[in-house]
Amino acid sequence: MRRWDVVVVGAGLYGAVYAQRAAEAGRSVLVLERRDHVGGNCHSWDDEATGVTVHAYGTHIFHTKDEGVWRYVNRFTRFNHYRHRVLTTHRGRVYSMPINLGTVNAFFGLSLRPRELEAFLQEKRARIDEPKNLEEKAMSLVGRELYEAFVRGYTQKQWGRDPRELPPDIITRLPVRTSYDDAYFDDPHQGVPLEGYAPMFARMLEGVDVELGVDFFEDRARWTQRADRLVFTGPIDRFFDHAHGRLSWRSVRFELERHEEPDHQGTSVMNYADADVPYTRIHEPKHLHPERGLDRPGTLTMREHPCADDDAPAYPVRFTDDLEVLARYRALAEAEPRARFGGRLAEYRYYDMDRVIRAALDASAEDLSR
Ligand code: UDP
């Protein structure tokens, strides 16, 4: 029976980076992937008719402050100079996100300057010392009107819960800017792989055995026996057969549409803030490659519909109850000496791509030095 030094379950970013490091260190590595492609939710494909590189699971912009991570990913792909900007539509008008001086001035019909914005927001802000939920946190940052316009509806759709039931930290991803700076990220390194993510993953996994369309859980005893070390990147509650109950996950589904015109919405991501619009955002991936231009006819858009789908967990919700359940699964995980649990699903963390890579680099370095 063939054995491997390392069997990695899941070919997303964590699994692929771990596998690459282990293979480079001379270990035999097998990666099992349930889907018919590697790359996890970063996966991209090229549309023949339009030449558009589509991010299959929504727009993924790479951005980092971590020099080591930046050097590492540049071994496998070159990046373009795309800078992410997000617009949002509220009651038929378009505003820029994250909330900045331009958003506030357009929304209230004002022409405030930076130093005036602070005093203006100070008036608006709810005085809450320790925000207990997302609504309180948002209201203490921007006040009721901006919260209701740009955060409440979007958040309700995204998470399927009233923002009063959600943890406050979700919103710390969204800064408030006192200038007209509408850049979504402030990291020194940003971009999208020139040829999309699929070739990047293919290069990372060169020399690694990869089996696609294989569900680890259908034969876990077989795979576990054949591995000296198991790296599990799927949902941690599933690994332990939901012994301590289910963690809350949120999923998304995408509705693809083709358009004859060369440019449909004029930007890569348009958010829809209002609760009565059933989707949260529309992606137009053609705009992720400004270096290719827009002249070629035809474009594609993807409407993003958040949904509950236990079979395709995407976002960890992290209610207080979830964190208690997670602590129990963590204790079980620690009792599995030959297994490593990593990535968004196994760690139940709302991870950015660069943080996932950092975690996989550090974990593999630690394991390989033993
Ligand atoms: N958010 C919001 N309005 C927006 C965009 C985001 O209220 O127009 C909130 C929402 O709660 C969301 C969080 O900010 O879940 C993070 O959004 P982001 O788009 O950064 O997250 P992504 O889904 O891209 O990881």
Coordinates of C-alpha atoms and ligand atoms in Angstrom, one line a residue:
M1 CA 0.0 0.0 0.0
R2 CA 1.4 3.4 -1.0
R3 CA 2.1 5.7 1.9
W4 CA 2.8 9.4 2.0
D5 CA 4.7 11.5 4.4
V6 CA 2.0 14.1 4.3
V7 CA -1.7 13.8 3.1
V8 CA -3.3 17.2 2.8
V9 CA -7.1 17.3 2.8
G10 CA -8.3 20.3 0.7
A11 CA -6.4 22.1 -2.1
G12 CA -7.2 25.7 -1.1
L13 CA -4.6 28.3 -0.2
Y14 CA -3.6 26.7 3.1
G15 CA -3.4 23.2 1.7
A16 CA -1.6 24.2 -1.4
V17 CA 1.0 26.3 0.4
Y18 CA 1.6 23.5 3.0
A19 CA 1.9 20.9 0.3
Q20 CA 4.3 23.0 -1.7
R21 CA 6.6 23.5 1.3
A22 CA 6.5 19.9 2.2
A23 CA 7.3 18.7 -1.3
E24 CA 10.1 21.2 -1.7
A25 CA 11.6 19.9 1.6
G26 CA 11.6 16.4 -0.1
R27 CA 8.5 14.9 1.5
S28 CA 6.1 12.8 -0.4
V29 CA 2.8 14.7 -0.5
L30 CA -0.7 13.8 -1.6
V31 CA -3.4 16.4 -1.8
L32 CA -7.1 15.3 -1.8
E33 CA -9.7 17.7 -3.1
R34 CA -13.4 17.2 -3.2
R35 CA -14.0 19.7 -6.0
D36 CA -12.9 19.1 -9.6
H37 CA -10.3 21.9 -9.3
V38 CA -7.5 23.1 -7.0
G39 CA -7.3 26.6 -5.5
G40 CA -10.3 26.5 -3.2
N41 CA -12.4 29.7 -3.3
C42 CA -9.5 31.5 -5.1
H43 CA -10.1 29.4 -8.2
S44 CA -10.3 31.2 -11.5
W45 CA -11.2 30.1 -15.1
D46 CA -10.8 31.8 -18.5
D47 CA -13.9 32.4 -20.5
E48 CA -13.1 31.7 -24.2
A49 CA -15.8 33.9 -25.7
T50 CA -14.7 37.1 -24.0
G51 CA -11.2 36.4 -22.8
V52 CA -12.3 37.3 -19.3
T53 CA -10.6 35.6 -16.3
V54 CA -13.4 34.8 -13.9
H55 CA -12.9 34.4 -10.2
A56 CA -15.3 31.5 -9.7
Y57 CA -16.1 32.2 -6.1
G58 CA -16.1 36.0 -6.1
T59 CA -13.5 38.7 -6.5
H60 CA -10.2 37.9 -4.8
I61 CA -7.7 40.7 -4.6
F62 CA -4.3 39.8 -3.2
H63 CA -3.0 42.4 -0.7
T64 CA -0.4 42.2 2.0
K65 CA 2.1 44.0 4.2
D66 CA 4.0 40.8 4.8
E67 CA 7.2 40.9 2.8
G68 CA 7.9 37.2 3.2
V69 CA 4.4 36.3 1.9
W70 CA 4.8 38.7 -1.0
R71 CA 8.1 37.2 -2.0
Y72 CA 6.7 33.7 -1.6
V73 CA 3.6 34.2 -3.9
N74 CA 5.8 36.0 -6.5
R75 CA 7.6 32.7 -7.0
F76 CA 4.4 31.3 -8.6
T77 CA 2.9 34.3 -10.4
R78 CA 3.3 37.9 -11.4
F79 CA 0.7 40.4 -10.3
N80 CA -0.9 43.3 -12.1
H81 CA -1.2 46.8 -10.6
Y82 CA -5.0 46.6 -10.0
R83 CA -6.1 48.7 -7.1
H84 CA -9.4 47.7 -5.5
R85 CA -12.2 50.3 -5.2
V86 CA -15.8 49.4 -4.2
L87 CA -18.9 51.3 -4.9
T88 CA -22.3 50.8 -3.3
T89 CA -25.8 51.5 -4.5
H90 CA -28.3 52.8 -2.0
R91 CA -31.8 53.9 -3.0
G92 CA -30.8 54.3 -6.7
R93 CA -27.7 56.4 -6.0
V94 CA -24.0 55.3 -6.1
Y95 CA -21.6 56.1 -3.3
S96 CA -18.0 55.0 -2.6
M97 CA -17.0 52.4 0.1
P98 CA -15.5 52.2 2.6
I99 CA -17.2 55.2 4.1
N100 CA -15.0 58.2 3.3
L101 CA -15.3 62.0 3.0
G102 CA -16.8 61.5 -0.4
T103 CA -19.4 59.1 0.8
V104 CA -20.5 61.4 3.7
N105 CA -20.5 64.6 1.6
A106 CA -22.6 62.9 -1.2
F107 CA -25.0 61.2 1.3
F108 CA -25.7 64.4 3.4
G109 CA -25.3 66.9 0.4
L110 CA -22.4 68.6 2.2
S111 CA -18.9 69.8 1.3
L112 CA -17.1 69.0 4.6
R113 CA -13.3 69.1 4.8
P114 CA -11.3 66.4 6.7
R115 CA -11.1 68.4 10.0
E116 CA -14.8 69.1 9.9
L117 CA -15.7 65.5 9.2
E118 CA -14.5 64.4 12.6
A119 CA -16.6 67.0 14.5
F120 CA -19.6 66.1 12.2
L121 CA -19.3 62.3 12.9
Q122 CA -18.8 63.0 16.6
E123 CA -22.2 64.6 16.7
K124 CA -23.7 61.6 14.8
R125 CA -22.0 58.8 16.7
A126 CA -23.9 56.8 19.3
R127 CA -22.2 57.0 22.6
I128 CA -21.6 53.3 23.4
D129 CA -18.5 52.5 25.4
E130 CA -18.4 48.8 24.8
P131 CA -20.4 47.8 21.7
K132 CA -21.9 44.4 22.3
N133 CA -23.0 43.7 18.7
L134 CA -22.4 44.8 15.2
E135 CA -25.2 47.4 15.2
E136 CA -23.8 49.1 18.3
K137 CA -20.3 49.0 16.9
A138 CA -21.3 50.5 13.6
M139 CA -23.5 53.2 15.2
S140 CA -20.6 54.1 17.5
L141 CA -18.4 54.6 14.5
V142 CA -20.6 56.4 12.0
G143 CA -24.0 57.1 13.7
R144 CA -27.5 55.8 12.8
E145 CA -28.1 57.3 9.4
L146 CA -24.9 56.0 7.7
Y147 CA -25.3 52.7 9.5
E148 CA -28.8 52.3 8.3
A149 CA -27.9 53.3 4.7
F150 CA -24.7 51.4 4.1
V151 CA -24.3 48.7 6.8
R152 CA -27.6 47.4 8.1
G153 CA -29.2 46.0 4.9
Y154 CA -25.9 44.7 3.5
T155 CA -24.9 43.0 6.7
Q156 CA -28.4 41.5 7.2
K157 CA -28.2 40.0 3.7
Q158 CA -24.6 38.9 4.1
W159 CA -25.0 37.1 7.4
G160 CA -28.7 36.2 7.3
R161 CA -29.2 37.7 10.8
D162 CA -30.1 41.0 12.4
P163 CA -26.9 43.0 13.0
R164 CA -27.9 43.1 16.7
E165 CA -27.3 39.4 16.9
L166 CA -23.8 39.6 15.2
P167 CA -20.4 40.0 16.8
P168 CA -19.0 43.5 16.6
D169 CA -15.6 42.5 15.1
I170 CA -17.0 41.7 11.6
I171 CA -17.2 45.5 10.9
T172 CA -13.7 46.3 12.0
R173 CA -12.8 45.1 8.5
L174 CA -14.4 48.3 7.2
P175 CA -12.5 51.5 8.1
V176 CA -13.9 55.0 8.0
R177 CA -11.7 57.5 6.0
T178 CA -11.5 61.2 6.7
S179 CA -10.2 62.0 3.2
Y180 CA -11.5 61.2 -0.3
D181 CA -9.2 58.2 -0.4
D182 CA -11.5 55.4 -1.6
A183 CA -8.8 52.7 -1.9
Y184 CA -10.3 49.5 -0.4
F185 CA -7.0 48.3 0.9
D186 CA -3.9 50.2 2.2
D187 CA -1.3 47.4 1.9
P188 CA 1.9 48.2 0.0
H189 CA 1.6 45.1 -2.1
Q190 CA -1.7 44.6 -4.0
G191 CA -2.8 43.1 -7.3
V192 CA -4.4 40.2 -9.1
P193 CA -2.3 37.4 -10.8
L194 CA -1.8 38.4 -14.4
E195 CA -3.2 35.1 -15.7
G196 CA -5.6 34.5 -12.8
Y197 CA -5.2 32.2 -9.8
A198 CA -5.5 28.8 -11.6
P199 CA -2.0 28.9 -13.1
M200 CA -0.5 30.1 -9.7
F201 CA -2.0 27.0 -8.0
A202 CA -0.9 24.7 -10.8
R203 CA 2.7 26.0 -10.4
M204 CA 2.6 25.6 -6.6
L205 CA 1.4 22.0 -6.9
E206 CA 3.9 20.9 -9.5
G207 CA 5.5 17.7 -8.3
V208 CA 2.7 17.1 -5.7
D209 CA 0.2 14.2 -6.2
V210 CA -3.3 15.6 -6.4
E211 CA -6.5 13.7 -6.5
L212 CA -9.5 15.7 -7.5
G213 CA -13.1 14.7 -6.9
V214 CA -12.2 12.8 -3.8
D215 CA -14.2 13.2 -0.6
F216 CA -11.9 12.4 2.3
F217 CA -14.8 11.5 4.6
E218 CA -16.0 8.7 2.3
D219 CA -12.9 6.7 3.2
R220 CA -11.1 8.5 6.0
A221 CA -9.7 5.4 7.6
R222 CA -7.9 4.5 4.3
W223 CA -6.4 8.0 3.9
T224 CA -5.4 8.3 7.5
Q225 CA -3.6 5.0 7.5
R226 CA -1.6 6.0 4.5
A227 CA -0.4 9.3 6.0
D228 CA 2.4 9.9 8.5
R229 CA 1.0 13.4 8.9
L230 CA -2.5 14.6 8.1
V231 CA -3.1 18.2 7.2
F232 CA -6.9 18.9 7.4
T233 CA -8.2 22.1 5.9
G234 CA -12.0 21.3 5.9
P235 CA -14.5 22.4 8.5
I236 CA -13.3 21.3 11.9
D237 CA -16.9 20.4 13.1
R238 CA -17.2 18.0 10.2
F239 CA -13.9 16.4 11.1
F240 CA -15.2 15.5 14.5
D241 CA -18.6 14.3 13.2
H242 CA -20.3 17.3 14.8
A243 CA -19.8 15.7 18.2
H244 CA -20.1 19.1 19.9
G245 CA -22.7 20.4 17.5
R246 CA -22.5 22.5 14.4
L247 CA -20.6 25.7 14.0
S248 CA -22.5 28.5 12.1
W249 CA -21.4 29.1 8.6
R250 CA -22.6 31.4 5.9
S251 CA -22.4 30.5 2.3
V252 CA -22.7 32.3 -1.1
R253 CA -23.9 31.4 -4.5
F254 CA -23.2 33.2 -7.7
E255 CA -25.4 33.9 -10.7
L256 CA -23.4 34.3 -13.9
E257 CA -24.7 36.5 -16.7
R258 CA -23.2 37.3 -20.1
H259 CA -23.5 40.7 -21.7
E260 CA -22.8 41.7 -25.3
E261 CA -21.5 45.2 -24.4
P262 CA -17.8 45.5 -23.6
D263 CA -18.4 47.0 -20.1
H264 CA -21.6 46.4 -18.1
Q265 CA -21.2 48.2 -14.8
G266 CA -18.0 50.2 -15.1
T267 CA -16.3 48.7 -12.1
S268 CA -15.2 45.3 -10.6
V269 CA -17.5 45.3 -7.6
M270 CA -20.8 47.1 -7.0
N271 CA -22.4 46.5 -3.6
Y272 CA -26.1 46.8 -3.1
A273 CA -26.8 48.2 0.4
D274 CA -30.6 47.9 0.5
A275 CA -32.4 45.0 2.2
D276 CA -35.0 44.8 -0.6
V277 CA -32.4 43.9 -3.3
P278 CA -31.8 40.2 -2.9
Y279 CA -28.1 40.1 -3.7
T280 CA -25.2 41.8 -1.9
R281 CA -23.0 42.6 -4.8
I282 CA -22.3 42.3 -8.5
H283 CA -18.8 41.3 -9.7
E284 CA -17.6 42.2 -13.1
P285 CA -14.2 40.4 -13.3
K286 CA -13.2 42.1 -16.6
H287 CA -12.3 45.2 -14.5
L288 CA -9.7 43.2 -12.5
H289 CA -7.3 43.4 -15.4
P290 CA -6.9 47.1 -16.4
E291 CA -3.7 46.0 -18.2
R292 CA -5.9 44.1 -20.8
G293 CA -8.2 47.1 -21.6
L294 CA -11.9 46.9 -22.1
D295 CA -12.1 46.9 -25.9
R296 CA -12.8 43.3 -26.5
P297 CA -16.5 42.7 -27.0
G298 CA -18.6 41.0 -24.3
T299 CA -18.3 40.8 -20.5
L300 CA -19.5 38.7 -17.6
T301 CA -21.1 39.6 -14.3
M302 CA -21.8 37.5 -11.2
R303 CA -24.5 38.4 -8.7
E304 CA -23.6 37.2 -5.2
H305 CA -26.4 35.7 -3.2
P306 CA -25.5 34.9 0.4
C307 CA -27.3 31.7 1.5
A308 CA -27.3 28.9 4.1
D309 CA -25.7 25.8 2.6
D310 CA -24.1 23.4 5.1
D311 CA -22.4 21.6 2.3
A312 CA -20.5 24.7 1.1
P313 CA -19.3 26.6 4.2
A314 CA -17.7 29.9 3.2
Y315 CA -17.8 32.5 6.0
P316 CA -17.4 31.6 9.7
V317 CA -20.2 33.5 11.6
R318 CA -18.5 33.3 15.0
F319 CA -21.5 33.9 17.3
T320 CA -20.6 33.7 21.0
D321 CA -22.0 30.1 21.1
D322 CA -19.8 29.2 18.2
L323 CA -16.7 30.3 20.0
E324 CA -17.6 28.0 22.9
V325 CA -18.2 25.1 20.5
L326 CA -15.0 25.9 18.7
A327 CA -13.0 25.7 21.9
R328 CA -14.2 22.1 22.4
Y329 CA -13.2 21.2 18.9
R330 CA -9.8 22.8 19.4
A331 CA -9.3 20.6 22.5
L332 CA -10.1 17.5 20.4
A333 CA -7.7 18.7 17.6
E334 CA -4.9 19.1 20.1
A335 CA -5.3 15.4 21.1
E336 CA -4.6 14.4 17.5
P337 CA -0.8 14.4 17.4
R338 CA -0.4 13.4 13.8
A339 CA -2.9 15.9 12.4
R340 CA -2.6 19.6 11.7
F341 CA -5.7 21.8 11.3
G342 CA -5.3 24.9 9.2
G343 CA -7.0 27.5 7.1
R344 CA -10.4 29.3 7.3
L345 CA -12.6 26.2 7.6
A346 CA -10.4 24.2 10.0
E347 CA -9.5 27.2 12.2
Y348 CA -13.0 28.8 11.9
R349 CA -11.4 32.2 11.2
Y350 CA -12.3 35.0 8.8
Y351 CA -8.9 35.0 7.2
D352 CA -7.5 37.2 4.4
M353 CA -5.5 35.3 1.8
D354 CA -2.1 36.6 2.9
R355 CA -2.8 35.6 6.5
V356 CA -3.7 32.1 5.4
I357 CA -0.4 31.9 3.5
R358 CA 1.5 33.2 6.5
A359 CA -0.1 30.6 8.7
A360 CA 0.6 27.7 6.3
L361 CA 4.3 28.8 5.9
D362 CA 4.8 29.0 9.7
A363 CA 3.0 25.7 10.4
S364 CA 4.8 23.8 7.7
A365 CA 8.2 25.2 8.8
E366 CA 7.4 24.1 12.4
D367 CA 6.3 20.6 11.3
L368 CA 9.2 20.1 8.8
S369 CA 11.8 21.0 11.3
R370 CA 10.8 18.2 13.6
Ligands
UDP1 N1 -20.2 45.7 4.9 C1 -21.2 46.6 4.9 N2 -21.5 47.3 3.8 C2 -20.8 47.2 2.6 C3 -19.7 46.3 2.6 C4 -19.4 45.6 3.8 O1 -21.9 46.7 5.9 O2 -21.1 47.8 1.6 C5 -19.9 45.0 6.2 C6 -20.6 43.6 6.2 O3 -21.0 43.4 7.5 C7 -19.5 42.7 5.7 C8 -18.2 43.3 6.3 O4 -18.5 44.7 6.3 O5 -19.8 41.4 6.1 C9 -16.9 42.9 5.5 O6 -17.1 43.2 4.1 P1 -16.0 42.9 3.0 O7 -16.7 43.3 1.7 O8 -14.7 43.5 3.4 O9 -15.8 41.3 3.2 P2 -15.7 40.1 2.1 O10 -17.0 39.5 2.0 O11 -15.2 40.7 0.8 O12 -14.7 39.2 2.8

